Short mmCIF file of C-alpha atoms and ligand atoms in Angstrom, two decimals:
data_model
loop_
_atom_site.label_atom_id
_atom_site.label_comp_id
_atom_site.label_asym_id
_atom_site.label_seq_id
_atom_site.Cartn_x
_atom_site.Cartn_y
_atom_site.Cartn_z
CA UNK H 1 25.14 -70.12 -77.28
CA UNK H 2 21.37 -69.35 -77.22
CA UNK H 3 19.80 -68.85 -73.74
CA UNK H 4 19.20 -72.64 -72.16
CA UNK H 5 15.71 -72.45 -72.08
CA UNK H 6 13.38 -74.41 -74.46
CA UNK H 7 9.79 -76.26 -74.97
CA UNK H 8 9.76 -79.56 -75.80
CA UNK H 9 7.02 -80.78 -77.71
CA UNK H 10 5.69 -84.50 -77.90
CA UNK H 11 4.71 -85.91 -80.91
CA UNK H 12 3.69 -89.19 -79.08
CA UNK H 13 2.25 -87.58 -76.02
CA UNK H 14 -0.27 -86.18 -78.19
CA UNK H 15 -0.80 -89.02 -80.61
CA UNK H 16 -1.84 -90.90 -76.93
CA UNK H 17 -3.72 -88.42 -75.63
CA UNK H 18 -6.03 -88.99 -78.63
CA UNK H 19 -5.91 -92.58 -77.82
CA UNK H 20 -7.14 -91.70 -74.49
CA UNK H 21 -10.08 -90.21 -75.74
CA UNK H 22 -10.91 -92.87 -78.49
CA UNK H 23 -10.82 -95.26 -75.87
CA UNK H 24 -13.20 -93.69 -73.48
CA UNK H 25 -15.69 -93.19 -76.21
CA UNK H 26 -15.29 -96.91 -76.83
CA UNK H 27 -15.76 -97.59 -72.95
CA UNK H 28 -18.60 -94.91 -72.54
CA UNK H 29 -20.29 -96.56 -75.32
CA UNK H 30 -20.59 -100.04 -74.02
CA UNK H 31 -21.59 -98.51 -70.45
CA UNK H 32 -24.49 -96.59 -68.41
CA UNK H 33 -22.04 -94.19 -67.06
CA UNK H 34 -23.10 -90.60 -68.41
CA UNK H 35 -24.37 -87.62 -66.86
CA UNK H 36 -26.95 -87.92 -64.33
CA UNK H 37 -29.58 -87.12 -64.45
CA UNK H 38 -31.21 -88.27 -66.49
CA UNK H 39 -29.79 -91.80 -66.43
CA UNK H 40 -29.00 -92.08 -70.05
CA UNK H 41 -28.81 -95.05 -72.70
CA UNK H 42 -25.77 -95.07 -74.67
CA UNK H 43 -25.51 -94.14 -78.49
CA UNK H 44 -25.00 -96.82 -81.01
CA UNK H 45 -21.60 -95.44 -82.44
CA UNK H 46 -19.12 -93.64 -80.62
CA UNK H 47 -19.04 -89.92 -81.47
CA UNK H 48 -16.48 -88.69 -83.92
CA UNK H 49 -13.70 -86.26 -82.65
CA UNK H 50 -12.96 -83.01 -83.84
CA UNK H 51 -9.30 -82.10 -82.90
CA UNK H 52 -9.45 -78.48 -81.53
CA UNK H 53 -5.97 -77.11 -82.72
CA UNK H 54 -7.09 -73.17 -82.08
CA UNK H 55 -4.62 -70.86 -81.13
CA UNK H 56 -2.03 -72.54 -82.88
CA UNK H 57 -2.95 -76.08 -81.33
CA UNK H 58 -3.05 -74.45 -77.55
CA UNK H 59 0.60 -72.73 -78.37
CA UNK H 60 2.27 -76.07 -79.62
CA UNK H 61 2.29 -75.47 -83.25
CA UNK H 62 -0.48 -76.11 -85.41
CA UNK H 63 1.60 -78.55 -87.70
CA UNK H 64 2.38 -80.92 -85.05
CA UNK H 65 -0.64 -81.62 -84.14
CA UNK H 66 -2.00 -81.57 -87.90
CA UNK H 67 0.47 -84.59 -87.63
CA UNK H 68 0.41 -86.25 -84.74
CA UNK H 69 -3.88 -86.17 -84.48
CA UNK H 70 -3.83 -88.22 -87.83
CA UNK H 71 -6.77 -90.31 -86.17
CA UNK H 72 -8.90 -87.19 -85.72
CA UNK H 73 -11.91 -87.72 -87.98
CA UNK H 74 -11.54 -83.57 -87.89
CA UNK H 75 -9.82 -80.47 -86.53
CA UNK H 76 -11.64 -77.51 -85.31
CA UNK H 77 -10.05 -74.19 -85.44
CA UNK H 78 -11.01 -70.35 -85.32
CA UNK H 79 -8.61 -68.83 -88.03
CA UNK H 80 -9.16 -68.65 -91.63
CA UNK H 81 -5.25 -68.49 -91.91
CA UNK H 82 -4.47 -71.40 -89.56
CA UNK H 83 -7.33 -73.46 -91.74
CA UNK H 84 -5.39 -72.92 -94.79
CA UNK H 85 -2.41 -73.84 -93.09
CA UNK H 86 -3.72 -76.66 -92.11
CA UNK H 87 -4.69 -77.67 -95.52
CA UNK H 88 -0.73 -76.79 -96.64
CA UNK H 89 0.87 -79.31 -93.82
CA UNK H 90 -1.31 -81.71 -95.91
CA UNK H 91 -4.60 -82.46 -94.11
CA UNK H 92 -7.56 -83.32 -96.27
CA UNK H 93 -10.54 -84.23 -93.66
CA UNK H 94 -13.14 -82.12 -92.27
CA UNK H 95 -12.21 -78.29 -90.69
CA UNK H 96 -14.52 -76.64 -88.73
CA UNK H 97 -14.13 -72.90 -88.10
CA UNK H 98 -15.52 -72.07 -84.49
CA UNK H 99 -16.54 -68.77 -85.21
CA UNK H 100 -17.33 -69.72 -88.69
CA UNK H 101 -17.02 -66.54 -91.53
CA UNK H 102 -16.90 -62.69 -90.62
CA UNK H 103 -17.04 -61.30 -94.15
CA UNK H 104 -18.71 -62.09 -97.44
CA UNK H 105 -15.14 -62.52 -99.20
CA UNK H 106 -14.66 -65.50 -96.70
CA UNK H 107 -17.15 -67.37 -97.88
CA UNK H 108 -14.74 -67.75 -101.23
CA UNK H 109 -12.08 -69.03 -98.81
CA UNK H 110 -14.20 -71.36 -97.02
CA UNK H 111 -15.28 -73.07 -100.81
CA UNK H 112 -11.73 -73.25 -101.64
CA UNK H 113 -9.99 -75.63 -98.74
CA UNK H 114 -13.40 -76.97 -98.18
CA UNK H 115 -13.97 -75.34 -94.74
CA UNK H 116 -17.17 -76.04 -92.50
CA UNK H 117 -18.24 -73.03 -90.73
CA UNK H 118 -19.78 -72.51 -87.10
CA UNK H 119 -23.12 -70.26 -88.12
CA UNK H 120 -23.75 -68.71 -84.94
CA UNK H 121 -25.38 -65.10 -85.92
CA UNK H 122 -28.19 -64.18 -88.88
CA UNK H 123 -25.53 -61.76 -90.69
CA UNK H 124 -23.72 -65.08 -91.38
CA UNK H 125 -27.12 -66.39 -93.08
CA UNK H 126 -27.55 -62.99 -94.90
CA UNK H 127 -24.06 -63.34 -95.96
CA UNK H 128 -24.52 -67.07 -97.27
CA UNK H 129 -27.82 -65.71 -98.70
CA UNK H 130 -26.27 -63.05 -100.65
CA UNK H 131 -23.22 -65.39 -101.84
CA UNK H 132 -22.49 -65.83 -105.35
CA UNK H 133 -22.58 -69.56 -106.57
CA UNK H 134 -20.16 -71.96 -105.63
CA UNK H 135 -19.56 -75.26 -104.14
CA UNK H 136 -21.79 -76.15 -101.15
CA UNK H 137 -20.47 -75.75 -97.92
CA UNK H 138 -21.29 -77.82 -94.28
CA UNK H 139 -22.25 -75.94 -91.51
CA UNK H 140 -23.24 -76.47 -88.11
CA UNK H 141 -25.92 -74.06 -86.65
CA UNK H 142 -25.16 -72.89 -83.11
CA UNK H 143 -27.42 -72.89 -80.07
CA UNK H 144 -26.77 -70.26 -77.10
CA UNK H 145 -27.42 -72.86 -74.29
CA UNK H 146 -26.66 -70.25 -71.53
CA UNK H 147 -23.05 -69.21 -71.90
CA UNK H 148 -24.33 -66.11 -73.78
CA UNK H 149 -21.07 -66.06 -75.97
CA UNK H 150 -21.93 -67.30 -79.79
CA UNK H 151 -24.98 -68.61 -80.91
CA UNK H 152 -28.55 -68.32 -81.48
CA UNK H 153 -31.09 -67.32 -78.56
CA UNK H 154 -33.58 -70.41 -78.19
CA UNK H 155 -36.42 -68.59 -79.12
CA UNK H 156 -34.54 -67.85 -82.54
CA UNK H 157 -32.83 -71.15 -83.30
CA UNK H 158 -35.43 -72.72 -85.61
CA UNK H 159 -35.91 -70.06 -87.93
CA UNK H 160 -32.40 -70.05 -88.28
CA UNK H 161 -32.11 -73.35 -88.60
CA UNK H 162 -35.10 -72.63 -91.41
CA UNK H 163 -32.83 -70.26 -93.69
CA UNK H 164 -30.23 -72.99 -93.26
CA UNK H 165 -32.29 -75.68 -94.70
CA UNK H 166 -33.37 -72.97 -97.12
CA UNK H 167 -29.69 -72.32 -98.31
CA UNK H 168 -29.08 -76.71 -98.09
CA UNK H 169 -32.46 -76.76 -100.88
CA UNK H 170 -30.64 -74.18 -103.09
CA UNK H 171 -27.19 -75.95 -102.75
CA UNK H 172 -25.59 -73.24 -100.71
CA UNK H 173 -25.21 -75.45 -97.72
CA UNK H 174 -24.33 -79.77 -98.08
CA UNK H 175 -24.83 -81.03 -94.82
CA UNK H 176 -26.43 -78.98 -91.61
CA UNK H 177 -25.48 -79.93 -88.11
CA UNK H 178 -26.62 -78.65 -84.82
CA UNK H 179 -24.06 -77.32 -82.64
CA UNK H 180 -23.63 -76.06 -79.31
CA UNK H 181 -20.90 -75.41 -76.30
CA UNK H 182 -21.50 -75.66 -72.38
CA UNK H 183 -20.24 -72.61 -69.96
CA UNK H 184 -19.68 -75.02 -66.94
CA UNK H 185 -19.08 -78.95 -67.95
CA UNK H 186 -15.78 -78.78 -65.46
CA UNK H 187 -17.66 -77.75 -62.70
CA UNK H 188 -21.63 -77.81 -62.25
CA UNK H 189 -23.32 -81.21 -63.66
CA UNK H 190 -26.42 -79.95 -62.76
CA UNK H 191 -26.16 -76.93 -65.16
CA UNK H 192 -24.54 -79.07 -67.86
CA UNK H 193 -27.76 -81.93 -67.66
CA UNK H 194 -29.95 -78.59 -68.04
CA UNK H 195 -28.30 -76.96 -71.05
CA UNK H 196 -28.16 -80.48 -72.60
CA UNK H 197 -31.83 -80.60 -72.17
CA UNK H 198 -32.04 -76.83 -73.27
CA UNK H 199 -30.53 -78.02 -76.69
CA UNK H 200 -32.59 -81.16 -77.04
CA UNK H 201 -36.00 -79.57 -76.17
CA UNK H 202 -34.77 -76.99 -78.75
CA UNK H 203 -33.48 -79.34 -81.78
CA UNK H 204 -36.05 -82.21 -81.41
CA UNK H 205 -37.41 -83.04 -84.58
CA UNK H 206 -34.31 -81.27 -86.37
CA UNK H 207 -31.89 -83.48 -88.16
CA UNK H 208 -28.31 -83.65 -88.87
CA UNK H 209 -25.45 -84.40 -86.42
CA UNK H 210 -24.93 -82.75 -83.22
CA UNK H 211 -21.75 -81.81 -81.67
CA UNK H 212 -21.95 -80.24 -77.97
CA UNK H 213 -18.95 -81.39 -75.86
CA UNK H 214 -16.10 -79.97 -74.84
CA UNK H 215 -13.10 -81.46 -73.79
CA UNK H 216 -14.37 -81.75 -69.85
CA UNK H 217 -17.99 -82.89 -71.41
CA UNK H 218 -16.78 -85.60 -73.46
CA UNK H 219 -14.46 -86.79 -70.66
CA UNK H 220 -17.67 -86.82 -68.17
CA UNK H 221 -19.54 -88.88 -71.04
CA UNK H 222 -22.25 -85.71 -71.28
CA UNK H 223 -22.51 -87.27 -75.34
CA UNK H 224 -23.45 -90.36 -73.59
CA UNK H 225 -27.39 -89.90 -74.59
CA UNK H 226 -29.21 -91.77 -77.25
CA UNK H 227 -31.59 -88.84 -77.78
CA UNK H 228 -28.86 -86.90 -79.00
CA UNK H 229 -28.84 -89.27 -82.18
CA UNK H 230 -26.12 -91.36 -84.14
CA UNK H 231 -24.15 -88.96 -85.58
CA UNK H 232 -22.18 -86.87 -83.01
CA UNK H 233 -18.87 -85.28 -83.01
CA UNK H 234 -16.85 -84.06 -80.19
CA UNK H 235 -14.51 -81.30 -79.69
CA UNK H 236 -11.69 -82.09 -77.46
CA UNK H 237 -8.88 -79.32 -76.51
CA UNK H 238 -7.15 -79.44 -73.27
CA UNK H 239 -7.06 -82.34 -73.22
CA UNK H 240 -5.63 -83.96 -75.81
CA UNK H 241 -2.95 -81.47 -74.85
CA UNK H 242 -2.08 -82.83 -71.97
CA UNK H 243 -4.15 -80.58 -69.72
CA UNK H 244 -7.14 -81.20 -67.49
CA UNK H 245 -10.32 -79.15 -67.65
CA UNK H 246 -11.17 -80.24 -63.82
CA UNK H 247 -9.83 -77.95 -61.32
CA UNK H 248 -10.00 -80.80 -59.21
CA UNK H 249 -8.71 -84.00 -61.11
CA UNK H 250 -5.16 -83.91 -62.23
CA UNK H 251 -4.33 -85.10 -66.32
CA UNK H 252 -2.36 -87.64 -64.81
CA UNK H 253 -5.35 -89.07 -63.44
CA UNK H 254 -6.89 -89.13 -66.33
CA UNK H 255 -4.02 -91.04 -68.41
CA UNK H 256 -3.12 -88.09 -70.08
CA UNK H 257 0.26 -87.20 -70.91
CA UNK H 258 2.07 -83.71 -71.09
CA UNK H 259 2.80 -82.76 -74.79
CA UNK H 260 4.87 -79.28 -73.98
CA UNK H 261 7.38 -79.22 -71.10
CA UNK H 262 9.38 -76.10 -70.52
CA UNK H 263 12.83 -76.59 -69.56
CA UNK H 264 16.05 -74.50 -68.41
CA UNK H 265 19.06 -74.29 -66.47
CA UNK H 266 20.33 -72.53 -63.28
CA UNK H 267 22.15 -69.55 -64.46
CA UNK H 268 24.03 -69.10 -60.90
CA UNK H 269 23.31 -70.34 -57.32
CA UNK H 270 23.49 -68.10 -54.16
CA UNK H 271 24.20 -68.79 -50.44
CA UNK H 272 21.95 -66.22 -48.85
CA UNK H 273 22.29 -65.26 -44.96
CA UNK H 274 19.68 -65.24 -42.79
CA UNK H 275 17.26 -61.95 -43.13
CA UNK H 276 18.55 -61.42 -47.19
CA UNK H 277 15.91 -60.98 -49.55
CA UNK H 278 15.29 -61.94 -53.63
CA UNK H 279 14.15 -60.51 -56.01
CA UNK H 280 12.46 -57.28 -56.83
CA UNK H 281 10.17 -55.85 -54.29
CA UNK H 282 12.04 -58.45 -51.62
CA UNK H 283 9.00 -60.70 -51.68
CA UNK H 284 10.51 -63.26 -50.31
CA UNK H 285 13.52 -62.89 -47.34
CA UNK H 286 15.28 -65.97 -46.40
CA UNK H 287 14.21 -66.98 -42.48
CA UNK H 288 17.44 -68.51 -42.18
CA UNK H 289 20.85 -69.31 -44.20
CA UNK H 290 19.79 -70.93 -47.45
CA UNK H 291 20.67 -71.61 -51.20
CA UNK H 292 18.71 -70.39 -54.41
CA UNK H 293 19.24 -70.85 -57.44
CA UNK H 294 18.71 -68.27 -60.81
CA UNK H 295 16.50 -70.22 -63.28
CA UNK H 296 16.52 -68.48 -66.88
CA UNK H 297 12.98 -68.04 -67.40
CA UNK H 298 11.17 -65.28 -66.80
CA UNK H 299 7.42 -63.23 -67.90
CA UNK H 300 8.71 -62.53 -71.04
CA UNK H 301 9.25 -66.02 -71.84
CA UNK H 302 5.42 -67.07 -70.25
CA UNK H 303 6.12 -67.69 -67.10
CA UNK H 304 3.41 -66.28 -65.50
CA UNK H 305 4.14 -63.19 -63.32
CA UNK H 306 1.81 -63.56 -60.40
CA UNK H 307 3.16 -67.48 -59.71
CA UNK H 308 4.01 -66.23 -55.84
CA UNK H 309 6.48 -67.78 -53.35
CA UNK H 310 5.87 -71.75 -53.29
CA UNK H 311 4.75 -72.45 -57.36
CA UNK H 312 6.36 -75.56 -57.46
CA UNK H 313 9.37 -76.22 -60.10
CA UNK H 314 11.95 -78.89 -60.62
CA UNK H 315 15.45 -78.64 -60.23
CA UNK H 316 17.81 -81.43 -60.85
CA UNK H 317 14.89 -83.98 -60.95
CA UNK H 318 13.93 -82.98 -57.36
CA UNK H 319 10.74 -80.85 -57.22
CA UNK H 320 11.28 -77.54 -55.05
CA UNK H 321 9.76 -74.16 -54.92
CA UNK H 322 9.48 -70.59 -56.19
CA UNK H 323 10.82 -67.80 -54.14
CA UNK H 324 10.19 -63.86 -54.68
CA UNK H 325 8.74 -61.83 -57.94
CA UNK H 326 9.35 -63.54 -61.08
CA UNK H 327 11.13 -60.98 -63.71
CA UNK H 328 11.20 -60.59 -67.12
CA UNK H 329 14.30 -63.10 -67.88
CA UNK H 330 14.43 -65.00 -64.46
CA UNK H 331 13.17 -66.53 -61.63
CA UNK H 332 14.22 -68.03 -58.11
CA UNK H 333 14.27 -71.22 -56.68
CA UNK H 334 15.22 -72.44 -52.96
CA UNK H 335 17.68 -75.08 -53.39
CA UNK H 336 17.66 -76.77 -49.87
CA UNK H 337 16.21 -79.57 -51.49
CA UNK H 338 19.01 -80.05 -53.96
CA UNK H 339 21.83 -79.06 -52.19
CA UNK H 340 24.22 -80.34 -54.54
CA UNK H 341 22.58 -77.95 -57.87
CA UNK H 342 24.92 -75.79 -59.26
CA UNK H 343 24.87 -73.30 -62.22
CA UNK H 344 23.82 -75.33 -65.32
CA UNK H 345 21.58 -77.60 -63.28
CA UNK H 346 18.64 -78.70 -65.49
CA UNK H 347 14.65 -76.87 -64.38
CA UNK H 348 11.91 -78.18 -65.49
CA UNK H 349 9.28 -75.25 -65.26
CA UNK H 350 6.39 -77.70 -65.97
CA UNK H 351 5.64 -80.87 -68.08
CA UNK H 352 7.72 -84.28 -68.11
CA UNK H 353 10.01 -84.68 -65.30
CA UNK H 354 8.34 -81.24 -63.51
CA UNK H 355 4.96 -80.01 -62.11
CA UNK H 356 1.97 -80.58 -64.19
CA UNK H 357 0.84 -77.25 -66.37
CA UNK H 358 -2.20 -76.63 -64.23
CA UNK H 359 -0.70 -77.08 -61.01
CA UNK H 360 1.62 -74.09 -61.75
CA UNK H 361 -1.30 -72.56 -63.16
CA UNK H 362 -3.70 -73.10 -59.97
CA UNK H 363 -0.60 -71.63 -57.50
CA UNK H 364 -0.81 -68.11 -60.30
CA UNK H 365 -4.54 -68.32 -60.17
CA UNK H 366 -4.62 -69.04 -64.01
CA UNK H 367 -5.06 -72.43 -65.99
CA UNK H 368 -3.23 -74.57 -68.11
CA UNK H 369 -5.09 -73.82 -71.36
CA UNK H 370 -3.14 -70.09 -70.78
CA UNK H 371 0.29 -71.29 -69.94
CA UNK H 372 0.12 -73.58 -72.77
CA UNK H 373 -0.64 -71.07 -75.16
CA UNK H 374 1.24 -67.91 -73.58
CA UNK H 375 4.95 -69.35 -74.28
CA UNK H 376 6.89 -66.66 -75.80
CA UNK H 377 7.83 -66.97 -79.49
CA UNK H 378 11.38 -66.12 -78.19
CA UNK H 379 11.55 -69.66 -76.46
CA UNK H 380 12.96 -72.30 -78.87
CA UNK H 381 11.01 -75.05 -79.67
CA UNK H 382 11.98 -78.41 -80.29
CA UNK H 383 10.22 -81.37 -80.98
CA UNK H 384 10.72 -84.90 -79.57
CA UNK H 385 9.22 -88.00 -80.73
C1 PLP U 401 -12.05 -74.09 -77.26
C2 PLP U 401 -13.30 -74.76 -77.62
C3 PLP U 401 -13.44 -76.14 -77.47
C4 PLP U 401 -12.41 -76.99 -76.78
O1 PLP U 401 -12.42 -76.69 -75.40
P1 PLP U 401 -11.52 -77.52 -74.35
O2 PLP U 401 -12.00 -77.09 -73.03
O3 PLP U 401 -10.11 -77.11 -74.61
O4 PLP U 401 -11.75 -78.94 -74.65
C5 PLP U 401 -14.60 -76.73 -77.94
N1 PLP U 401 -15.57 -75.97 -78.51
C6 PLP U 401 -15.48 -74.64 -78.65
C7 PLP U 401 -16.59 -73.87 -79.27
C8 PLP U 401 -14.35 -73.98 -78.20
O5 PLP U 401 -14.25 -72.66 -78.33
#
């Protein structure tokens, strides 16, 4: 028999998540919530949503969610290979690459499966400029609003934009959007209102459609601005995952569902005496006579390492603690809360039935987004509908 541990993936979870953020769109629409300031009038259409499914959809497998985010009007991704992957699990709408091309033979690639590419630096441009003929490809120009990862310096965005339009006259390039990303739309609303203004001082008077928000920006309604025009496009992540961008507001809060929940079993229980310790390093000694339990799940599956004494887990459907270093193949649990567990109990490390993603991630001083995509290939996967 294979180890008991496994991730259980949720076709529907995710399918509702993506509800959840169609049907804030619709609400934000028909509101004057938004980010203030400035108070903002809403756009006439809701934005479309670009699906971000990088990183092999956040570590839950890039062909479940090319399934179950069927009402995506795109996906957004970073690889070349996962792109054509996507294409092979069958779909056919819009892909944007994040990072767009990063050689001249991509550009091939990108005409074949009908790619749009993320042009965020002028080698791309030289590279489109210096491309053989072929079909004509979309491509969203990117504006460095302050996060000072990808995209063009202000002071350099329109003459880029310029060589774009350039490449659109000579059929290089169909449609050319204006793209950017925010460094703090979790935390600082006051940041995110200025690089929103940043990118329309910068683009006014440009055309094309604009895509700018992030899974915590779209949920705060930062699209929610008629100057940013009638053809926008969000990129959700985390979210439609299951996880929450806000170190402060749970998912649950915000109706969304966990798609992966890791599970396992108690490999063996212990009655411990007063004064005994657990674990490697004896991080944690027991103050008096107690029970723990041996969960099998350990770093190499994901677990994170640094989770310390108190992460909470799920044992039995009652939710109880971490106790001592986590190893390689197995952690420790206090059982005083389920007195009755014994070996074979069901753990629920986090997801459905267990603690939320980030809230292990918060007690390991991590978040979600890297537990979800840090599960081991060596944990089975299986998928539930
Ligand atoms: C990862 C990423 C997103 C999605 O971010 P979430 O916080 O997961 O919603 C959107 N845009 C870009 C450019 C990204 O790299």
């Amino acid at each position: 028999m294979p180890r008991p541990i496994r991730l259980d993936l949720s076709f529907s979870a995710l399918e509702h998540n993506l509800q959840e953020v169609i049907r804030r769109l619709e609400a934000g629409r028909r509101s004057d919530a938004g980010l203030r300031p400035p108070a903002s009038r809403p756009p006439v259409s809701r934005p479309h949503i670009w699906g971000v499914v990088k990183a092999n959809a956040y570590g839950h497998g890039l062909e479940l969610a090319v399934g179950a985010l069927a009402a995506a009007d795109g996906l957004a991704m970073l690889d070349l290979e996962e792109a054509v992957r996507a294409r092979q699990a069958g779909w056919q709408g819009p892909i944007m690459l994040l990072e767009g091309f990063f050689q001249p033979q991509d550009i091939a690639v990108l005409r074949r499966h009908g790619l749009s590419a993320v042009i965020h630096c002028s080698e791309q441009l030289d590279m489109l400029e210096q491309s053989e003929p072929g079909p004509a490809l979309d491509a969203w120009v990117k504006l460095n609003v302050g996060m000072n990862r990808l995209g063009f310096a202000p002071s350099a965005y329109v003459a880029a934009w310029d060589r774009a339009r350039a490449l659109h006259a000579r059929g290089v390039l169909a449609t050319v959007g204006r793209m950017s990303h925010f460094s703090r739309a979790d935390d600082d609303d006051v940041v995110t209102a200025a690089q929103r203004q940043c990118f329309l001082d910068v683009t006014r008077g440009l055309d094309g459609p604009v895509s700018i928000c992030n899974s915590a920006a779209t949920l705060n309604d930062v699209w929610h601005d008629a100057a940013l025009g009638d053809s926008q496009w969000v990129r959700p992540g985390v979210c439609l995952y299951g996880g929450s961008p806000f170190a402060t507001r749970s998912a649950a809060g915000l109706g969304l569902r966990p798609v992966q929940t890791l599970h396992s079993q108690l490999l063996a229980v212990h009655d411990l005496a007063a004064g005994a310790p657990v674990g490697y390093g004896h991080q944690f000694v027991a103050p008096q006579a107690m029970r723990v339990g041996i969960v099998a799940c350990g770093y190499a599956d994901g677990y994170p390492r640094h989770a310390p004494n108190g992460t909470p887990v799920t044992v039995a459907g009652v939710r109880t603690r971490l106790l001592g270093r986590v190893s390689m193949d197995m952690l420790a649990v206090d059982l005083d809360p389920v007195p009755t567990a014994a070996a074979g109990a069901p753990v629920v490390l986090w997801g459905e039935g267990g603690p939320s993603v980030d809230e292990v991630a918060r007690a390991a001083d991590t978040i979600g987004y890297e537990l979800m995509c840090a599960v081991a290939p060596r944990v089975p996967r299986r998928e539930v509908k």
